[in-house]
Coordinates of C-alpha atoms in Angstrom, one line a residue:
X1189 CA 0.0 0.0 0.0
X1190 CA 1.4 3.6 -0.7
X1191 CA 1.7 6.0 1.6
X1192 CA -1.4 8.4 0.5
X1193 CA -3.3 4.7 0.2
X1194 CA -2.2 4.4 3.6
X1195 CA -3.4 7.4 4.9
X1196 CA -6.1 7.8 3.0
X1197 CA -7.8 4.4 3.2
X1198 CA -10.9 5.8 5.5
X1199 CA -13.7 6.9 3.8
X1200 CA -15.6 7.8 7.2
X1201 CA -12.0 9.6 8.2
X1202 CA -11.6 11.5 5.1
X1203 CA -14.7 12.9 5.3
X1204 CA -14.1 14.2 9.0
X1205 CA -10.9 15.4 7.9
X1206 CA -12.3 17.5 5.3
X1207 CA -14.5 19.2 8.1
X1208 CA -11.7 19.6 10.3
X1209 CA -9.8 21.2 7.8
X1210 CA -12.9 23.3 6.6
X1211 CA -13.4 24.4 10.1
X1212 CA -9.9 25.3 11.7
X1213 CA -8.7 26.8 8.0
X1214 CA -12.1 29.2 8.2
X1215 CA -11.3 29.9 12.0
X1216 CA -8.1 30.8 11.4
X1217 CA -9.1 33.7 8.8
X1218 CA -12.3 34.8 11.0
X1219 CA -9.0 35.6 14.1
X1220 CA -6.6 37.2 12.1
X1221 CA -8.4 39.0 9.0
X1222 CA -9.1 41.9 11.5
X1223 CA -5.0 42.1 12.0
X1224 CA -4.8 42.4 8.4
X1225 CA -7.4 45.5 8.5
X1226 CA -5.6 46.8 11.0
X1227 CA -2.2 47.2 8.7
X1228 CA -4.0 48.0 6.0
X1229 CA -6.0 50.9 7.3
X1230 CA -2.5 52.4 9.4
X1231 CA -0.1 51.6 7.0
X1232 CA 1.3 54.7 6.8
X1233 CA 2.3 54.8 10.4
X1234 CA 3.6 51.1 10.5
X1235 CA 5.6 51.8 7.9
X1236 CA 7.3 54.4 9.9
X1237 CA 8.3 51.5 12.4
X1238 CA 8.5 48.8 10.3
X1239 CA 11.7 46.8 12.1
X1240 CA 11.1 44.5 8.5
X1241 CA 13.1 46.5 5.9
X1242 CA 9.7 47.6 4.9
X1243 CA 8.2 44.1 4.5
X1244 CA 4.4 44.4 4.3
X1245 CA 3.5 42.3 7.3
X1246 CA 4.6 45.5 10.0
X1247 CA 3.5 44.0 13.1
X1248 CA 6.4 42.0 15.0
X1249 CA 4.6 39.7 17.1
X1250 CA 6.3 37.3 19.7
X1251 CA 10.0 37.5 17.9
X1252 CA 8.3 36.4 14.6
X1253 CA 10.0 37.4 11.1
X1254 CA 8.0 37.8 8.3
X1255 CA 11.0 36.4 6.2
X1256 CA 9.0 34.9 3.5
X1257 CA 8.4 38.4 2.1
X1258 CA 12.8 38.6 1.8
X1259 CA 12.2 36.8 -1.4
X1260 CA 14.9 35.0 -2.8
X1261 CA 17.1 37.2 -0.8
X1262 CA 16.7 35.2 2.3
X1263 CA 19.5 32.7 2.3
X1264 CA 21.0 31.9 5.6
X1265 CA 22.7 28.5 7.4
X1266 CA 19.1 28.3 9.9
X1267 CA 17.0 28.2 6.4
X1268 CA 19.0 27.2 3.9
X1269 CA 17.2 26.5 0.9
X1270 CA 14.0 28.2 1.8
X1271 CA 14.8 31.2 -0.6
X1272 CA 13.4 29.3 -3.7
X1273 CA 10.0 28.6 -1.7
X1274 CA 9.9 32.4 -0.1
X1275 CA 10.9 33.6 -3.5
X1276 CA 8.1 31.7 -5.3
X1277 CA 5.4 33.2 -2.6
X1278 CA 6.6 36.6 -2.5
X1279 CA 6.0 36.5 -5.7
X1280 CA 2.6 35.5 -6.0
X1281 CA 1.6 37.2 -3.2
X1282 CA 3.4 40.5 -4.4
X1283 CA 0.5 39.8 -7.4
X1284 CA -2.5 38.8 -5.7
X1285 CA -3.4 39.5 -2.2
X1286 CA -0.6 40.4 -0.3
X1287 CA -0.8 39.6 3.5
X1288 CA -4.1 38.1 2.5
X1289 CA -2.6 35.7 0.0
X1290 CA -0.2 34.4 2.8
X1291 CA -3.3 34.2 5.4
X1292 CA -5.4 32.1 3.4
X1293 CA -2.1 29.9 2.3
X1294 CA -0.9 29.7 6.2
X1295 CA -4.5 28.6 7.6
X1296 CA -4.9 26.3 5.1
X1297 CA -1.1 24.6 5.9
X1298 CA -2.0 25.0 9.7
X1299 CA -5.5 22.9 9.2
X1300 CA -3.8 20.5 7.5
X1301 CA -1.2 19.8 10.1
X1302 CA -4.3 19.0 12.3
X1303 CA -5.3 17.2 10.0
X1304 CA -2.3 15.2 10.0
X1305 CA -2.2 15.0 14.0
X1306 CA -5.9 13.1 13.5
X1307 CA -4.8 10.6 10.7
X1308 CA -1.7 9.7 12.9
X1309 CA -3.6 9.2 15.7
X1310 CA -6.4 7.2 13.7
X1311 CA -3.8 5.2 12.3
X1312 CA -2.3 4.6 16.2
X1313 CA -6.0 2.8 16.2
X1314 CA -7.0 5.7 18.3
X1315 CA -11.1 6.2 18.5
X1316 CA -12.8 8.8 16.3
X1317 CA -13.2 10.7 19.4
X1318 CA -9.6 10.8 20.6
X1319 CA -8.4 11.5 17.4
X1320 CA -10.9 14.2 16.2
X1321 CA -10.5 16.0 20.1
X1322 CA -6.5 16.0 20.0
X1323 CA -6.5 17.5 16.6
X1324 CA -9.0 20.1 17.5
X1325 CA -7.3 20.7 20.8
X1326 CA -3.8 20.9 18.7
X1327 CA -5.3 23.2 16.2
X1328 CA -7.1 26.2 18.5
X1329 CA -3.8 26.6 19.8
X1330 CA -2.3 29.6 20.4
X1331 CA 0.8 29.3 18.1
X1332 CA -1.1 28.1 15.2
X1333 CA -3.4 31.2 15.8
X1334 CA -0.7 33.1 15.3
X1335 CA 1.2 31.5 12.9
X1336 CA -1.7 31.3 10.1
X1337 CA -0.7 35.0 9.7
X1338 CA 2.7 36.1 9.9
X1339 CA 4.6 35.2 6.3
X1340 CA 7.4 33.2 8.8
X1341 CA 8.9 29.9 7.6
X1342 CA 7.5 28.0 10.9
X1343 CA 4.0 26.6 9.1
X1344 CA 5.7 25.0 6.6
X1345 CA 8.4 23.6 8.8
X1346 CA 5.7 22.6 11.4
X1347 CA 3.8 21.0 8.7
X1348 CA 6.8 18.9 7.1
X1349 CA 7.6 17.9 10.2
X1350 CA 4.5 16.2 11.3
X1351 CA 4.0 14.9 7.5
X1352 CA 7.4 13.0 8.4
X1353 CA 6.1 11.7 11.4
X1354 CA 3.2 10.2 10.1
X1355 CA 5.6 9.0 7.4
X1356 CA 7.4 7.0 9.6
X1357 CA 4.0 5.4 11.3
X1358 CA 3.3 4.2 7.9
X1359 CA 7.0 2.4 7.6
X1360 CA 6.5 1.4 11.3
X1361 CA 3.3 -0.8 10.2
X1362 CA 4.4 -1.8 6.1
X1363 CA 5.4 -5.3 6.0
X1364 CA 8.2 -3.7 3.9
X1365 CA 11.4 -2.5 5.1
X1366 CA 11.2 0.5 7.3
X1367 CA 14.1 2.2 6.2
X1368 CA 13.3 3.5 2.6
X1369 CA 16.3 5.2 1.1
X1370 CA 14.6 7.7 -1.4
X1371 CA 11.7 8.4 0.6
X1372 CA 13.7 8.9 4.0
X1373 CA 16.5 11.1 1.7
X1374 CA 13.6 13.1 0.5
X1375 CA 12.4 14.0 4.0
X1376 CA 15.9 14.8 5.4
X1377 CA 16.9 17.4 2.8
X1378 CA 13.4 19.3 2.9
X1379 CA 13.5 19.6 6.6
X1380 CA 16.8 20.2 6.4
X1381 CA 16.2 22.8 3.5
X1382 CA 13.8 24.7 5.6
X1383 CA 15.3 24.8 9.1
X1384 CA 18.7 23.2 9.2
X1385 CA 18.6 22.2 12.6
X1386 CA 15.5 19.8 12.2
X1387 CA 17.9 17.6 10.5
X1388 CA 19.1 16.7 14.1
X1389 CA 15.8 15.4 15.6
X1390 CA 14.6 13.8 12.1
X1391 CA 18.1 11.8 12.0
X1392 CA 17.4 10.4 15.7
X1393 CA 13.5 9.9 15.3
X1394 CA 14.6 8.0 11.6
X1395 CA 17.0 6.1 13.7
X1396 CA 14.6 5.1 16.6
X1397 CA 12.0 4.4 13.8
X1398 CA 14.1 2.1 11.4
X1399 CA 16.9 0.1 13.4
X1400 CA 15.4 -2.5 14.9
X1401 CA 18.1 -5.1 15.2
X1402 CA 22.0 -4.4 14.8
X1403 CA 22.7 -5.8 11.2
X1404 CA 24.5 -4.5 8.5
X1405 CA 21.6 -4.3 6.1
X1406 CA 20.1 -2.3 8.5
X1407 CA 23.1 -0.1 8.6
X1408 CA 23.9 0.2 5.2
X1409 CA 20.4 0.9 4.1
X1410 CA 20.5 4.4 7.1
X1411 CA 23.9 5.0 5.1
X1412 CA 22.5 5.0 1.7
X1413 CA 19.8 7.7 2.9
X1414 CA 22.6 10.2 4.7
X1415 CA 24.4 9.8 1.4
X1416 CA 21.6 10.4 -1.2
X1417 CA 20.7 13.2 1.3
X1418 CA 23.8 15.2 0.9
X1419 CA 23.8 14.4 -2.8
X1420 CA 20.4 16.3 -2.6
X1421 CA 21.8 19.2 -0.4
X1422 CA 24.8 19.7 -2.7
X1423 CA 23.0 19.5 -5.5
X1424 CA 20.3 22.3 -4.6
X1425 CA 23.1 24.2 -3.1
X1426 CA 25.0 24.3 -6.5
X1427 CA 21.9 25.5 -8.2
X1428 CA 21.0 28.1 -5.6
X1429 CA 25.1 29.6 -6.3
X1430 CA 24.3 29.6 -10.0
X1431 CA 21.5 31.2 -9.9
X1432 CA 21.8 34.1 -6.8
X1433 CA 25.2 34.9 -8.5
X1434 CA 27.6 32.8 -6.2
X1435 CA 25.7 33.4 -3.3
X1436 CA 24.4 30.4 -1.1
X1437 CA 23.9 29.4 2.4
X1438 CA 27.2 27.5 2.4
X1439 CA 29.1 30.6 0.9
X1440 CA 27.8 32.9 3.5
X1441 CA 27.6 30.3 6.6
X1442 CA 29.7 32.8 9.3
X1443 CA 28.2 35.8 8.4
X1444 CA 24.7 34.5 9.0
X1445 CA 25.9 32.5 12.5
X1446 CA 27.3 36.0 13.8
X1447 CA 24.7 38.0 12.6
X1448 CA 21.6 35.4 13.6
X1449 CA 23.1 32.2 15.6
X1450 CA 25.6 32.7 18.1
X1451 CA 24.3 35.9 19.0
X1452 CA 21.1 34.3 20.1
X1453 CA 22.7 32.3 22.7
X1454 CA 23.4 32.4 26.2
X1455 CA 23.7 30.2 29.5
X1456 CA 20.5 29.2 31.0
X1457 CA 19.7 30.8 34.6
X1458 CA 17.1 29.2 36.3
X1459 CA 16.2 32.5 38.5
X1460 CA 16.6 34.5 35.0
X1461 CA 14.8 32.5 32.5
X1462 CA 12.4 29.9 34.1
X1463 CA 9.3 31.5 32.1
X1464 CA 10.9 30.2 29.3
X1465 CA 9.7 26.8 29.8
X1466 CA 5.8 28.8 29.6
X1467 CA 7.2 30.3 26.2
X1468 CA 8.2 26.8 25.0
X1469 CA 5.2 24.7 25.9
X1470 CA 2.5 26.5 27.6
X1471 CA 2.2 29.6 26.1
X1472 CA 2.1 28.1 22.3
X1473 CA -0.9 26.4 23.8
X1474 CA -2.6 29.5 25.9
X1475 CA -2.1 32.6 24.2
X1476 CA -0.3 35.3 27.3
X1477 CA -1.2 38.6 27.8
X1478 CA 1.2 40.5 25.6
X1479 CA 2.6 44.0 25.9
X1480 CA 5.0 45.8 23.7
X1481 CA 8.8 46.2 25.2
X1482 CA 10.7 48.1 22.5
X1483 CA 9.1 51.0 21.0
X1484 CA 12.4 51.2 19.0
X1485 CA 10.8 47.8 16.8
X1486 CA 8.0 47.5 17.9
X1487 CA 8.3 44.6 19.8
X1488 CA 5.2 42.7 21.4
X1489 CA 5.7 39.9 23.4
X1490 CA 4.5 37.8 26.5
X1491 CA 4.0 40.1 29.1
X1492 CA 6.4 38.6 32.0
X1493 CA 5.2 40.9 34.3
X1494 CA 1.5 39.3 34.6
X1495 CA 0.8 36.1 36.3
X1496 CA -0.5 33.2 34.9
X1497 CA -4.4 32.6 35.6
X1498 CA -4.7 29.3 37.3
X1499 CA -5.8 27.7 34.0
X1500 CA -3.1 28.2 32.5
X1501 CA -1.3 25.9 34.7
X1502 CA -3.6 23.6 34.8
X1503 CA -4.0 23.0 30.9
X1504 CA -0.4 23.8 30.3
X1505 CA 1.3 21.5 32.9
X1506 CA -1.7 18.8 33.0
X1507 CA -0.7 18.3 28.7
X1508 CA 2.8 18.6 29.6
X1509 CA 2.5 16.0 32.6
X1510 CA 0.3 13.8 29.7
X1511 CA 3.1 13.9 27.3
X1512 CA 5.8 12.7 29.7
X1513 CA 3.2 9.9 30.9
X1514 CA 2.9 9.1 27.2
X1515 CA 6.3 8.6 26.5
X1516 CA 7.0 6.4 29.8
X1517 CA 4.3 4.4 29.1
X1518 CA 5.6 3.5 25.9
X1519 CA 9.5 3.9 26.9
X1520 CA 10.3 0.4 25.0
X1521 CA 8.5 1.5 22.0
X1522 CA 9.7 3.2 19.0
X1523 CA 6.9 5.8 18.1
X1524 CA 7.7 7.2 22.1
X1525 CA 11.6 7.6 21.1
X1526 CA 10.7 8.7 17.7
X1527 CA 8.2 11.6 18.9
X1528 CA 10.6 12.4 22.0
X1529 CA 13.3 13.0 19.8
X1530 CA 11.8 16.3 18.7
X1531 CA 10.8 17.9 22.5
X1532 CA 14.3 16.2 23.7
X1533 CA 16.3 18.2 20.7
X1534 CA 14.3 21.0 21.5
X1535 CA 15.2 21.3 25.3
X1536 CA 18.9 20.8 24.8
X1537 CA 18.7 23.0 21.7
X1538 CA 17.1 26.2 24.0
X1539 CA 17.8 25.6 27.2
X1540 CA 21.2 23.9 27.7
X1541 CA 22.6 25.3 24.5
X1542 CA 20.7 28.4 25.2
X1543 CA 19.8 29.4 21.6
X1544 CA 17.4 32.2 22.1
X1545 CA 18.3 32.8 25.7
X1546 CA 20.3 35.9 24.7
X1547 CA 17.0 37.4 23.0
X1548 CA 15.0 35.9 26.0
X1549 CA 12.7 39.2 26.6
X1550 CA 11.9 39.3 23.1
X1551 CA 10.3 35.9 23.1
X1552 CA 10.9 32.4 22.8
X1553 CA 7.6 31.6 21.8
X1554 CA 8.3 31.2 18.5
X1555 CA 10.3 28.0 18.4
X1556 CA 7.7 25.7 19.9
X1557 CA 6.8 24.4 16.3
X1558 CA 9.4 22.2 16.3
X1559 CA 7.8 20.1 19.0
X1560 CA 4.3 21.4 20.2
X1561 CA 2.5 18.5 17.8
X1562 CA 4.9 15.6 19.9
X1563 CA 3.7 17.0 23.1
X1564 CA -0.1 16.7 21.6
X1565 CA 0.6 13.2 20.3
X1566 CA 2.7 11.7 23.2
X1567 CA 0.0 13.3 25.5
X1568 CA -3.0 11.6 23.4
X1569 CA -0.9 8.0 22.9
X1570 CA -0.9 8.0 26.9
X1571 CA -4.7 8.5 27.2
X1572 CA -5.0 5.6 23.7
X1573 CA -3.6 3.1 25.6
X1574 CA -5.4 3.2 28.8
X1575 CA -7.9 0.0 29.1
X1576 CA -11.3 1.2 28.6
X1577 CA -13.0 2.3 31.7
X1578 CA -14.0 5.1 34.1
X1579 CA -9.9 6.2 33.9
X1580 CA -9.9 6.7 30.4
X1581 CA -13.4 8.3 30.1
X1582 CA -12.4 11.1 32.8
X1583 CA -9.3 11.7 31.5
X1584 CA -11.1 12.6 27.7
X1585 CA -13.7 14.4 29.3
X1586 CA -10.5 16.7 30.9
X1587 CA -9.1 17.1 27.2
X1588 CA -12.6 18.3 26.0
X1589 CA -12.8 20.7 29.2
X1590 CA -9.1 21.8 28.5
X1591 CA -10.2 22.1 24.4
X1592 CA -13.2 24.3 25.5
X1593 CA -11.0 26.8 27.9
X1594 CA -8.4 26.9 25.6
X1595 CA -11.0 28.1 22.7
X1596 CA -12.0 30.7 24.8
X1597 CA -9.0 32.0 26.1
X1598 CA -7.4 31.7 22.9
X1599 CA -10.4 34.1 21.0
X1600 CA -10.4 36.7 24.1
X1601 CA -6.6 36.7 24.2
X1602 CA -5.9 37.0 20.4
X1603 CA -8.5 39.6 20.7
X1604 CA -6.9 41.6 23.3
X1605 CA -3.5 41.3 21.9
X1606 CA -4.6 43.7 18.7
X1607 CA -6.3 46.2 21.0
X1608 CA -3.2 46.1 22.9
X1609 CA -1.3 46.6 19.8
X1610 CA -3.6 49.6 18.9
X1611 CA -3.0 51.1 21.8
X1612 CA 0.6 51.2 22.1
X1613 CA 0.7 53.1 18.6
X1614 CA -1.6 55.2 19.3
X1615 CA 0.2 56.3 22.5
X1616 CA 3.3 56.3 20.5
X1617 CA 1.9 58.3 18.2
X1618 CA 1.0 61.0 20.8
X1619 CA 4.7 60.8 22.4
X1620 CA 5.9 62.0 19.1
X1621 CA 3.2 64.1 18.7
X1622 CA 3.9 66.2 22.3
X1623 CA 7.6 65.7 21.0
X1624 CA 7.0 67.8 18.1
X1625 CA 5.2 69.8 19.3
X1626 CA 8.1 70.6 22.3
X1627 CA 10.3 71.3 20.0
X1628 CA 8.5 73.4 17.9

């Protein structure tokens, strides 16, 4: 069976898919159109503090970088080989629809990554009702809220991510071999292509998913995919120097670590930085009260200085506390090393490396998609393999609770967050107002 077979071999799940994707996509336009009013009606003034090098999207939400509208231009070592994809949509979008061409493309990646979280889960042999719940629950998230709007590389890198997950299910289950040298090469150099550091957690969650026994077939077939890989790298990396006029990612490699790498990091201190573990998993679920910090860029971000309402701690360490469940339940299993890989890379990656720790008042929101979905999945495998019973019936009930809450919070918050936004302009508006006006 092929992969798409494999996925697609419901009838009665396709057609709940279809509403889920309907649903979240339309959802995700309804939030953030009025954002989009918003820079369209004060454009003038945005423009004025556009920290974007005049990029159309002007609002700089939560460390976000609308870096698909830097066109071809946008070549680092962190994204690669993303230029020929932001090149492409800059494009387009430079000819139909601007920020709205980008919302409409965003919500609909974003609903399909839901999508994907429910046929993984459905192909776990999780009920409808599990299923369909987690991949609501993941989808009225904060971070895919937010992410359906800003022209940032993180929905399609979310998206290929979980696509390779549920890849792997499907090679976990085929009677065929589980390690597939063009398919797993494939996966490898897009991820790698859009975020170079994914390649780390994908190589370890293709390890945990396709050596099963210590063999040299085994190891020669993992070998034949890092090698077709890099033949695919090289080969895209050559093209991208012929045609940007001897400019590529591995040409430029310092410059963009000094500029955009190194000087992100820093040594974690518990007493400085332990609201970074709400930025990395809780707050990518509940959106925070936001506030703006730096009028110099316009820089709005979790506001560190409110507490957390006591439902935020619930949902965000009750899923948290799931997840880990999830993946000691199934500690001798490969799916739990597989989707571990990805929150395990991600907590050495920010918070004993420290990348982002450096920048930590600006946000570290923004890096959660390179996890969030394992959290959801490890969190709903727990609750899947429970025997049927009162347990297991209480604890779904708590996710549908926990769904509801996090709707609402989610629409009053993201509501909030552009009234705060309105307000801060307008006040700095009237500072350079009475500024002029005192030096007149």
């Amino acid at each position: 069976m092929s992969f798409l077979g494999y996925v697609l071999q419901s009838r009665h799940d396709n057609k709940k898919a279809l509403v889920l994707f309907i649903v979240l996509a339309a959802f995700y336009i309804v939030m953030d159109f009025p954002y989009l009013t918003y820079m369209k009606d004060n454009a003038e003034q945005l423009a004025a503090h556009n920290p974007f090098y005049g990029a159309p999207f002007s609002l700089n939400l939560f460390n976000f970088d609308p870096s698909m509208y830097y066109g071809y231009n946008n070549i680092s070592i962190i994204h690669p080989l993303i230029n020929f994809l932001a090149g492409s949509l800059n494009y387009i979008a430079g000819h139909w629809g601007g920020n709205l061409f980008f919302l409409v493309l965003q919500s609909a990646i974003n609903a399909l990554s839901s999508v994907l979280i429910y046929y993984y889960l459905r192909g776990s042999e999780a009920g409808n009702w599990l299923a369909m719940l987690f991949a609501v629950f993941f989808g009225i998230s904060s971070y895919n809220l937010f992410t359906a709007m800003i022209p940032d590389s993180y929905p399609y890198v979310q998206f290929m991510l979980i696509w390779s997950v549920l890849y792997f299910q499907y090679t976990r289950e085929s009677s065929q071999p589980t390690i597939r040298t063009g398919s797993y090469a494939s996966l490898a150099f897009v991820n790698f292509a859009l975020t170079s550091t994914n390649i780390v957690p994908l190589t370890g969650a293709m390890l945990f998913n396709g050596i099963t026994r210590r063999d040299k077939r085994t190891y020669r077939a993992f070998g034949a995919v890092v090698i077709w890989a890099l033949v695919l790298v090289i080969v895209f990396t050559g093209l991208q120097w012929l045609v940007f006029d001897g400019s590529s990612w591995a040409t430029n490699w310092s410059n963009t670590l000094d500029a955009g790498g190194f000087s992100y990091v820093a040594p974690f201190s518990f007493s400085h930085h332990w609201q970074a573990f709400y930025m990395l998993g809780v707050s990518p679920v509940l959106t925070p009260d936001v506030t703006m910090i730096d009028t110099g860029i316009v820089a709005v971000v979790t506001d560190l200085a409110q507490s957390y309402p006591f439902y935020v701690h619930i949902i965000g360490i009750g899923v948290l506390l799931l997840a880990l469940l999830g993946f000691i339940q199934g500690f001798r299993t490969r799916e739990a090393w597989v989707l571990a890989s990805f929150i395990i890379f991600g907590l050495l990656l920010h918070i004993v490396v420290g990348f982002g720790l450096a920048a930590f008042k600006y946000d570290m929101y923004l890096y959660a998609g390179h996890f969030l979905f394992a959290i959801f999945l490890l969190a709903a495998r727990f609750i899947n393999q429970m025997y049927p019973g009162i347990a297991k019936t209480a604890l779904l009930g708590i996710i549908l609770l926990f769904t509801l809450v996090t709707l609402g919070n989610n629409i009053m918050k993201h509501s909030e967050a552009l009234d705060h936004i309105k307000q801060s302009y307008a006040e700095l508006k009237q500072e350079q107002t009475n500024a002029a006006a005192q030096a007149d």
